[in-house]
Coordinates of C-alpha atoms in Angstrom, one line a residue:
M1 CA -0.4 0.1 -0.1
N2 CA 1.6 3.2 -1.0
I3 CA 1.2 5.8 1.9
Q4 CA 3.3 8.9 1.9
R5 CA 4.1 11.6 4.2
F6 CA 4.0 15.5 3.3
N7 CA 5.7 18.0 5.5
A8 CA 5.0 21.8 4.6
P9 CA 5.1 25.3 6.5
T10 CA 1.1 25.4 6.2
A11 CA -1.8 22.6 5.5
R12 CA -2.6 24.0 2.3
E13 CA 1.0 23.7 1.3
A14 CA 1.1 20.1 2.5
L15 CA -2.4 19.2 0.7
A16 CA -1.0 20.5 -2.4
K17 CA 1.9 18.4 -2.3
A18 CA -0.5 15.5 -1.7
R19 CA -2.5 16.2 -4.6
H20 CA 0.1 16.4 -7.0
A21 CA 1.5 13.1 -5.9
F22 CA -1.8 11.1 -6.0
G23 CA -4.0 13.3 -8.4
D24 CA -7.7 13.8 -7.6
G25 CA -8.2 10.5 -5.8
T26 CA -6.0 11.6 -2.8
L27 CA -6.9 10.3 0.3
I28 CA -5.9 12.1 3.3
L29 CA -5.2 9.8 6.2
S30 CA -4.5 12.0 9.1
N31 CA -2.5 15.4 9.8
R32 CA -0.8 16.6 12.7
P33 CA 1.4 19.9 13.5
T34 CA 5.0 19.4 13.7
A35 CA 8.2 21.9 14.8
T36 CA 8.5 23.0 11.1
G37 CA 4.9 23.3 10.2
V38 CA 2.1 20.6 9.3
E39 CA 2.7 17.0 8.6
V40 CA -0.3 15.2 6.3
V41 CA -0.4 11.4 5.8
A42 CA -2.1 10.5 2.6
T43 CA -2.8 7.7 -0.1
A44 CA -4.6 7.1 -3.3
E45 CA -8.3 6.1 -3.3
D46 CA -7.4 3.0 -5.6
T47 CA -4.7 1.5 -3.1
L48 CA -7.8 0.7 -0.8
A49 CA -8.8 -2.2 -3.0
A50 CA -5.4 -4.0 -1.3
L51 CA -6.9 -4.1 1.7
D52 CA -9.7 -6.3 0.5
T53 CA -7.1 -9.2 -0.8
A54 CA -5.0 -8.7 2.3
D55 CA -5.7 -10.6 5.8
S56 CA -9.0 -9.9 7.5
F57 CA -9.6 -6.8 9.5
A58 CA -9.2 -8.9 12.7
N59 CA -6.1 -10.0 12.0
R60 CA -4.9 -6.4 10.7
S61 CA -6.2 -5.1 14.1
Q62 CA -3.9 -7.6 16.3
D63 CA -1.0 -6.9 14.0
Q64 CA -1.6 -3.3 14.5
S65 CA -1.7 -3.7 18.2
A66 CA 1.3 -5.5 18.4
L67 CA 3.2 -2.7 16.3
R68 CA 1.8 0.1 18.5
R69 CA 3.4 -2.1 21.4
D70 CA 7.0 -2.8 19.9
T71 CA 7.4 0.4 17.4
L72 CA 10.4 2.1 18.7
P73 CA 11.2 5.7 18.3
S74 CA 13.6 4.9 15.2
M75 CA 12.7 1.9 12.9
P76 CA 15.3 -0.6 11.9
E77 CA 17.1 0.1 8.6
S78 CA 16.0 -3.7 7.7
S79 CA 12.4 -3.0 7.7
T80 CA 10.5 -4.1 4.6
P81 CA 7.9 -1.6 2.6
V82 CA 5.2 -4.0 3.9
E83 CA 6.4 -3.4 7.3
D84 CA 6.7 0.3 6.7
D85 CA 3.1 0.5 5.3
A86 CA 1.9 -1.5 8.3
T87 CA 3.7 0.9 10.9
Q88 CA 2.2 4.0 9.1
L89 CA -1.3 2.6 9.5
A90 CA -0.4 1.5 13.0
M91 CA 0.1 5.4 13.9
S92 CA -3.3 6.1 12.5
T93 CA -6.3 5.8 14.8
L94 CA -9.1 3.3 15.4
S95 CA -11.4 5.2 13.4
F96 CA -9.5 5.0 10.2
Q97 CA -10.2 1.1 10.6
D98 CA -13.8 1.4 10.9
Y99 CA -13.7 4.0 7.7
V100 CA -12.0 1.6 5.5
R101 CA -14.1 -1.3 6.5
E102 CA -17.4 0.8 5.9
R103 CA -16.0 2.1 2.7
M104 CA -15.2 -1.5 1.2
L105 CA -18.6 -2.8 2.2
R106 CA -20.2 -0.1 0.5
R107 CA -18.3 -0.3 -2.7
R108 CA -18.9 -3.9 -2.8
H109 CA -22.4 -3.5 -2.4
E110 CA -22.4 -0.6 -5.1
S111 CA -20.8 -3.1 -7.5
M112 CA -22.9 -6.0 -6.9
T113 CA -26.3 -4.2 -7.0
G114 CA -25.6 -1.4 -9.2
T115 CA -26.9 1.5 -6.7
A116 CA -27.0 4.9 -7.9
P117 CA -24.4 7.5 -6.7
Q118 CA -27.4 9.2 -4.9
A119 CA -27.8 6.1 -2.7
A120 CA -24.2 6.1 -2.0
T121 CA -24.5 9.4 -1.0
A122 CA -27.1 8.7 1.4
Q123 CA -25.0 6.0 2.9
T124 CA -22.4 8.3 4.0
A125 CA -24.3 9.2 7.4
P126 CA -24.1 5.5 8.7
A127 CA -20.2 5.8 7.9
R128 CA -20.2 8.6 10.3
A129 CA -22.3 6.9 12.7
V130 CA -19.8 3.8 12.7
T131 CA -16.7 6.2 13.3
E132 CA -18.1 8.3 16.2
P133 CA -17.8 5.4 18.7
A134 CA -14.3 4.6 17.9
V135 CA -13.7 8.4 17.8
A136 CA -14.8 8.5 21.3
R137 CA -12.4 5.7 22.4
Q138 CA -9.3 7.9 21.0
R139 CA -7.1 10.0 23.2
P140 CA -7.8 13.5 23.0
M141 CA -4.9 14.2 20.9
E142 CA -5.6 11.9 18.4
R143 CA -9.1 13.0 18.0
A144 CA -7.6 16.3 17.4
E145 CA -5.2 15.1 14.7
V146 CA -7.1 12.4 12.7
Q147 CA -10.2 13.9 10.5
P148 CA -10.6 11.2 8.0
P149 CA -12.9 12.8 5.2
V150 CA -16.3 11.0 4.0
K151 CA -17.3 11.8 0.4
A152 CA -19.8 10.4 -2.0
V153 CA -18.3 8.4 -5.3
A154 CA -20.1 10.7 -7.8
A155 CA -20.2 14.3 -5.7
P156 CA -17.7 16.6 -6.4
R157 CA -14.6 16.6 -4.2
P158 CA -15.3 19.3 -1.4
A159 CA -12.5 21.6 0.0
P160 CA -10.4 19.6 2.4
V161 CA -11.3 20.8 6.0
L162 CA -7.8 19.8 7.7
A163 CA -7.0 23.8 6.6
A164 CA -9.4 25.0 8.8
P165 CA -7.7 24.8 12.1
Q166 CA -4.6 26.8 10.4
A167 CA -6.8 29.2 8.6
P168 CA -7.1 31.8 11.9
A169 CA -4.0 31.8 12.9
M170 CA -2.7 32.4 9.3
S171 CA -5.2 35.1 8.7
R172 CA -4.1 36.9 12.0
G173 CA -0.7 36.6 11.0
I174 CA -1.3 38.1 7.3
E175 CA -3.4 40.5 8.8
N176 CA -0.8 41.9 11.3
E177 CA 1.5 42.1 8.4
L178 CA -0.6 44.1 5.9
H179 CA -1.2 46.4 8.9
A180 CA 2.4 46.8 9.4
M181 CA 3.1 47.5 5.5
K182 CA 0.3 49.7 5.4
A183 CA 1.8 52.0 8.5
L184 CA 5.0 51.8 6.7
I185 CA 3.7 52.9 3.2
E186 CA 1.6 55.5 4.7
D187 CA 4.9 56.9 6.6
R188 CA 7.0 56.7 3.7
F189 CA 4.4 59.0 1.9
N190 CA 4.0 61.2 4.4
T191 CA 7.6 61.8 4.4
L192 CA 7.9 62.3 0.7
T193 CA 5.0 64.6 0.8
W194 CA 6.6 66.8 3.5
L195 CA 10.1 66.7 2.0
G196 CA 8.7 67.7 -1.4
Q197 CA 6.7 70.7 -0.1
A198 CA 9.8 71.6 1.8
R199 CA 12.1 71.8 -1.3
Q200 CA 9.1 73.7 -3.1
S201 CA 9.2 76.2 -0.3
P202 CA 12.5 77.7 0.4
I203 CA 11.4 79.5 3.1
Q204 CA 10.0 76.6 5.2
S205 CA 13.2 74.4 4.5
N206 CA 15.5 77.2 5.8
L207 CA 13.2 77.5 8.9
M208 CA 13.5 73.6 9.3
L209 CA 17.0 73.9 8.9
K210 CA 17.5 76.8 11.3
L211 CA 15.4 74.9 13.9
I212 CA 17.5 71.8 13.8
R213 CA 20.9 73.9 14.0
A214 CA 19.8 75.5 17.3
G215 CA 18.8 72.3 18.8
Y216 CA 15.4 71.6 18.4
S217 CA 14.0 68.2 17.5
P218 CA 12.9 67.6 14.0
T219 CA 9.5 66.4 15.6
L220 CA 8.9 69.8 17.2
A221 CA 10.2 71.6 14.3
R222 CA 7.9 69.8 11.7
T223 CA 4.8 70.4 14.2
I224 CA 5.5 74.3 14.1
L225 CA 6.2 74.5 10.4
E226 CA 3.3 72.4 9.6
R227 CA 0.9 75.0 10.7
M228 CA 2.5 78.0 9.3
P229 CA 0.4 79.9 7.0
E230 CA 1.8 79.4 3.3
E231 CA 1.4 83.5 2.3
M232 CA 4.0 84.5 4.7
G233 CA 7.4 85.8 3.7
A234 CA 10.7 85.2 5.3
T235 CA 10.9 88.0 8.2
E236 CA 7.3 87.2 9.3
S237 CA 7.9 83.4 9.3
V238 CA 10.9 83.7 11.6
R239 CA 9.0 86.0 13.8
W240 CA 5.8 83.7 13.6
V241 CA 7.9 80.8 14.4
M242 CA 9.4 82.6 17.7
D243 CA 6.0 83.8 18.5
I244 CA 4.7 79.8 18.5
L245 CA 7.9 78.8 20.7
E246 CA 7.4 81.8 23.0
R247 CA 3.6 81.0 23.5
N248 CA 4.3 77.1 24.1
L249 CA 7.6 77.7 26.8
K250 CA 5.7 77.8 30.0
T251 CA 6.9 80.2 32.8
D252 CA 5.9 81.9 35.9
A253 CA 5.8 85.5 34.2
A254 CA 2.3 86.0 35.5
A255 CA 2.9 84.7 38.8
P256 CA 5.2 85.9 41.9
A257 CA 8.5 84.7 41.7
I258 CA 9.2 81.2 43.5
H259 CA 11.1 82.9 46.3
E260 CA 8.5 85.6 46.9
E261 CA 5.7 82.7 46.6
G262 CA 7.6 80.4 49.3
G263 CA 6.8 76.7 50.0
T264 CA 8.6 73.5 50.6
Y265 CA 10.3 72.7 47.6
A266 CA 12.7 69.1 46.9
L267 CA 15.1 69.9 44.3
V268 CA 15.6 66.6 42.2
G269 CA 17.3 66.0 39.1
A270 CA 20.6 63.9 37.7
T271 CA 24.0 64.3 39.1
G272 CA 26.1 67.4 38.8
V273 CA 23.3 69.7 37.5
G274 CA 23.7 72.1 40.3
K275 CA 20.9 71.4 42.5
T276 CA 22.7 72.3 45.8
T277 CA 23.8 75.5 44.2
T278 CA 20.5 76.2 43.2
A279 CA 19.1 75.5 46.6
A280 CA 21.6 78.1 47.8
K281 CA 20.4 80.8 45.6
L282 CA 16.8 80.2 46.1
A283 CA 17.3 80.5 50.3
G284 CA 19.7 83.5 49.4
L285 CA 17.0 85.4 47.7
C286 CA 14.2 84.8 50.1
A287 CA 16.7 85.6 52.8
R288 CA 17.2 88.9 51.0
T289 CA 13.6 89.5 50.9
H290 CA 12.2 88.2 54.0
G291 CA 15.2 87.7 56.1
P292 CA 17.3 85.0 57.2
G293 CA 14.9 83.5 59.7
S294 CA 12.3 82.8 56.9
V295 CA 14.3 80.0 55.1
G296 CA 15.1 76.4 56.0
L297 CA 17.4 74.0 54.7
I298 CA 17.4 70.3 54.5
T299 CA 19.8 68.0 52.9
L300 CA 19.0 64.2 51.9
D301 CA 22.3 63.8 50.3
T302 CA 24.5 61.0 52.3
Y303 CA 25.7 59.6 49.5
R304 CA 28.3 62.2 48.1
V305 CA 31.2 63.0 50.1
G306 CA 31.0 66.6 51.6
A307 CA 27.6 67.3 50.4
H308 CA 26.2 68.2 53.8
E309 CA 29.4 70.4 54.2
Q310 CA 28.7 72.2 51.2
L311 CA 25.0 73.0 51.9
R312 CA 26.1 74.1 55.6
A313 CA 28.7 76.3 54.1
Y314 CA 26.1 78.1 52.2
G315 CA 23.6 78.4 55.1
R316 CA 26.7 80.1 57.6
M317 CA 27.3 82.3 54.6
L318 CA 23.6 83.2 54.3
G319 CA 22.9 82.8 58.2
V320 CA 20.8 79.7 57.6
V321 CA 21.2 76.6 59.6
A322 CA 21.3 73.7 57.4
H323 CA 19.7 70.2 58.8
L324 CA 20.6 66.6 57.7
A325 CA 17.7 63.9 57.2
H326 CA 18.8 60.4 56.9
D327 CA 15.2 58.7 56.3
R328 CA 11.6 59.9 56.1
A329 CA 10.9 59.7 59.6
A330 CA 13.6 62.4 60.1
L331 CA 12.5 64.6 57.2
Q332 CA 8.9 64.5 58.3
D333 CA 10.1 65.8 62.1
L334 CA 12.1 68.4 60.3
L335 CA 9.3 69.5 58.3
S336 CA 7.2 70.0 61.3
L337 CA 10.0 71.8 63.2
L338 CA 10.3 74.5 60.1
G339 CA 6.9 74.7 59.5
N340 CA 6.7 78.3 60.2
K341 CA 9.4 79.2 57.7
K342 CA 8.5 81.1 54.4
M343 CA 10.5 78.7 52.3
V344 CA 12.2 75.2 53.1
L345 CA 14.3 73.7 50.3
I346 CA 15.1 70.0 50.4
D347 CA 18.3 69.4 48.8
T348 CA 18.3 65.8 47.4
T349 CA 21.1 63.2 46.1
G350 CA 21.8 63.4 42.3
L351 CA 20.8 60.0 40.9
A352 CA 20.9 58.7 37.4
P353 CA 17.3 58.2 35.6
N354 CA 18.0 54.3 35.8
D355 CA 19.5 54.3 39.3
P356 CA 17.8 51.6 41.5
R357 CA 17.9 54.2 44.7
K358 CA 15.9 56.7 42.7
R359 CA 12.5 55.2 43.6
S360 CA 13.4 55.1 47.3
M361 CA 14.4 58.5 47.5
L362 CA 11.3 59.9 45.6
D363 CA 9.2 57.6 48.0
V364 CA 10.9 59.8 50.8
L365 CA 9.6 62.6 49.2
D366 CA 6.3 61.6 48.7
L367 CA 4.7 63.8 51.7
P368 CA 2.1 66.4 51.6
G369 CA 2.9 69.9 50.8
V370 CA 6.5 68.8 49.3
N371 CA 6.8 70.2 45.5
R372 CA 9.4 68.8 43.5
L373 CA 11.5 71.1 41.5
L374 CA 13.5 69.4 38.6
V375 CA 16.8 71.1 37.9
L376 CA 17.8 70.6 33.9
N377 CA 21.2 71.2 32.8
A378 CA 21.1 73.9 29.8
G379 CA 23.8 72.3 28.3
G380 CA 22.6 68.5 28.2
H381 CA 21.7 66.5 25.1
G382 CA 18.2 66.3 23.8
D383 CA 18.1 62.6 24.5
T384 CA 19.5 62.8 28.1
L385 CA 17.0 65.7 28.9
D386 CA 14.1 63.4 27.6
D387 CA 15.1 60.4 30.0
V388 CA 15.7 62.7 32.9
V389 CA 12.4 64.4 32.8
S390 CA 10.5 61.2 32.0
S391 CA 12.1 59.7 35.2
F392 CA 11.4 62.2 37.5
K393 CA 8.1 63.2 36.1
S394 CA 5.7 63.4 38.9
T395 CA 1.6 64.1 39.2
G396 CA 0.1 67.5 38.3
V397 CA 2.1 70.3 37.2
Q398 CA 5.7 69.8 36.8
Q399 CA 8.0 72.6 37.9
A400 CA 11.8 73.0 36.5
V401 CA 14.8 75.1 37.0
L402 CA 16.9 75.6 34.1
S403 CA 20.7 75.4 35.5
K404 CA 24.2 76.5 33.7
T405 CA 22.9 78.3 31.1
D406 CA 26.0 80.3 30.9
E407 CA 27.7 77.0 30.0
A408 CA 25.4 75.6 27.3
A409 CA 26.6 76.1 23.5
K410 CA 23.0 75.7 22.5
L411 CA 19.3 76.2 24.6
G412 CA 17.4 74.7 22.0
P413 CA 17.7 70.8 23.5
A414 CA 16.8 72.2 26.8
L415 CA 13.9 74.5 25.6
D416 CA 12.6 71.6 23.3
A417 CA 12.4 68.8 26.2
I418 CA 10.4 71.7 28.5
I419 CA 7.9 72.6 25.7
R420 CA 7.2 69.2 24.6
H421 CA 6.8 67.7 28.2
Q422 CA 4.9 70.6 29.1
L423 CA 6.9 71.9 32.0
L424 CA 6.4 75.1 34.0
L425 CA 10.0 77.0 34.2
R426 CA 10.3 78.7 37.5
G427 CA 13.6 80.4 36.9
V428 CA 17.2 80.3 35.5
T429 CA 20.5 80.1 36.8
T430 CA 23.4 81.9 34.7
G431 CA 26.6 81.3 36.8
Q432 CA 28.1 80.3 40.2
K433 CA 27.5 83.1 42.1
V434 CA 25.1 83.0 45.1
P435 CA 22.6 84.4 44.9
E436 CA 23.3 86.9 42.2
D437 CA 23.5 84.5 39.0
W438 CA 19.7 83.8 39.3
E439 CA 17.1 85.2 36.9
S440 CA 13.3 84.7 36.4
A441 CA 12.2 82.8 33.5
D442 CA 11.4 85.0 30.3
A443 CA 10.3 82.9 27.7
A444 CA 11.0 85.6 24.8
K445 CA 14.5 86.3 25.8
L446 CA 15.3 82.6 26.1
V447 CA 14.0 82.1 22.6
R448 CA 15.8 84.7 21.1
Q449 CA 19.0 83.3 22.7
S450 CA 18.1 79.8 21.8
M451 CA 17.6 81.3 17.9
R452 CA 20.8 83.1 17.6
A453 CA 23.1 82.1 14.7
P454 CA 25.4 79.6 16.4
A455 CA 29.4 79.4 15.8
K456 CA 30.4 77.2 13.1
S457 CA 30.1 73.5 14.5
A458 CA 31.2 70.2 13.0
F459 CA 27.8 69.1 14.1
D460 CA 25.7 71.5 12.3
P461 CA 23.8 70.0 9.5
K462 CA 23.6 71.2 5.8
P463 CA 20.8 71.4 3.8
A464 CA 21.3 68.0 2.0
D465 CA 21.4 66.6 5.5
L466 CA 17.8 67.6 6.2
D467 CA 16.5 64.2 5.0
F468 CA 18.3 62.3 7.5
F469 CA 16.6 64.6 10.6
F470 CA 13.3 64.0 9.0
T471 CA 11.0 62.0 11.7
P472 CA 7.2 61.8 11.8
A473 CA 5.4 64.4 14.1
S474 CA 4.7 62.9 17.3
T475 CA 0.8 63.2 18.1
T476 CA 1.3 62.5 21.7
Q477 CA 4.4 64.8 22.5
A478 CA 4.3 67.6 19.9
G479 CA 0.5 67.7 19.0
R480 CA -0.6 69.8 21.8
L481 CA 1.0 73.0 20.7
D482 CA -1.0 76.1 20.9
A483 CA -0.8 77.7 17.6

């Protein structure tokens, strides 16, 4: 008996291989999933006649049971084709035996009585009824793997049902690939459209290059320029862009200065951004306005060598006592002790965004009435500033201070991060002098300073490099601009 196995990545391909080998009279014996795809066992309908001249079905069933017990994972090389066929039949289920017996009896009855095809079709129901008890005795895995088809002699061959279990998974995979391809095509078309418009409009192209040279991200630059009116000239367009930047750079210009407003502030941020110096400047400004007795200084920095001594030295210079808190309980006691102060400043340990100690430090500061003041280095890289802002972000309005503006070659990356993350800028530090090097946040002044033509640099892009800086506009970070 000619029984073959066909392996393919999908059931459809395996069935195609079987039909190619046996033609239209292909009979599927079993199918099962494998590590590489699907395995189908098939034979031709004509070879079923060989079962009629072989041993009786009872003897064959006994031989198959023996083969099930004695078959090893790998068959001996000396096995004959007949033994191979018997082994392959033994690997099928008992329902196949019942199905073959019923089919042979039906064919013999049709050849003797000349029954019409319609009658043969009607006899397929008993065949299913005979196989049902056998299927019920199978193991659950065998019932799922073997599905012998029952069809009429003269009726058209229906589509194989073996591919149905694989169809949902295949459909989902193809659907996901099509969605990904659609998104990629739309992205590329948007890119080409934007670049085509930029090349056709020299003003828009020059403004994009100017913003990128100033340190602003391509995402923010494109979001702004997409809303620029087309009829504007060169001078008007520059003013319009700067006006949009000023309008979206949130500051406390309409409110009292932070040292006049007072409150409890914990200065947080990465290492080396100037938190201790900024705390000393704010304490000096408050002491100058309301007297030294109106200020309280607390430090949580127990990791850095000399951190407490640095803040204590600033306190002696200002006439303010600096206290040290080791844990949350000590911080609560000190806050209760300094509750009558106009301003209480908490200097914290500088930690990297991925430092595991950051979470415990932020938990210590999670107290009622304690506001976080994020200190950002104006000379930091755009990606670094994004990481810091995302790491130290808190609920509500996120307040920030821009430090070391005198050391920054470009203010664009810092202003870009403040605009996209919707931070409230409370002040700017311009040097190391305490408390003189402090300025209130002036959006117009900062934007003008950021848009000044920088000195020639190896990192400045050229007009031909505009394509490499193109990125799709982000609707979550840059889509909330007030135009």
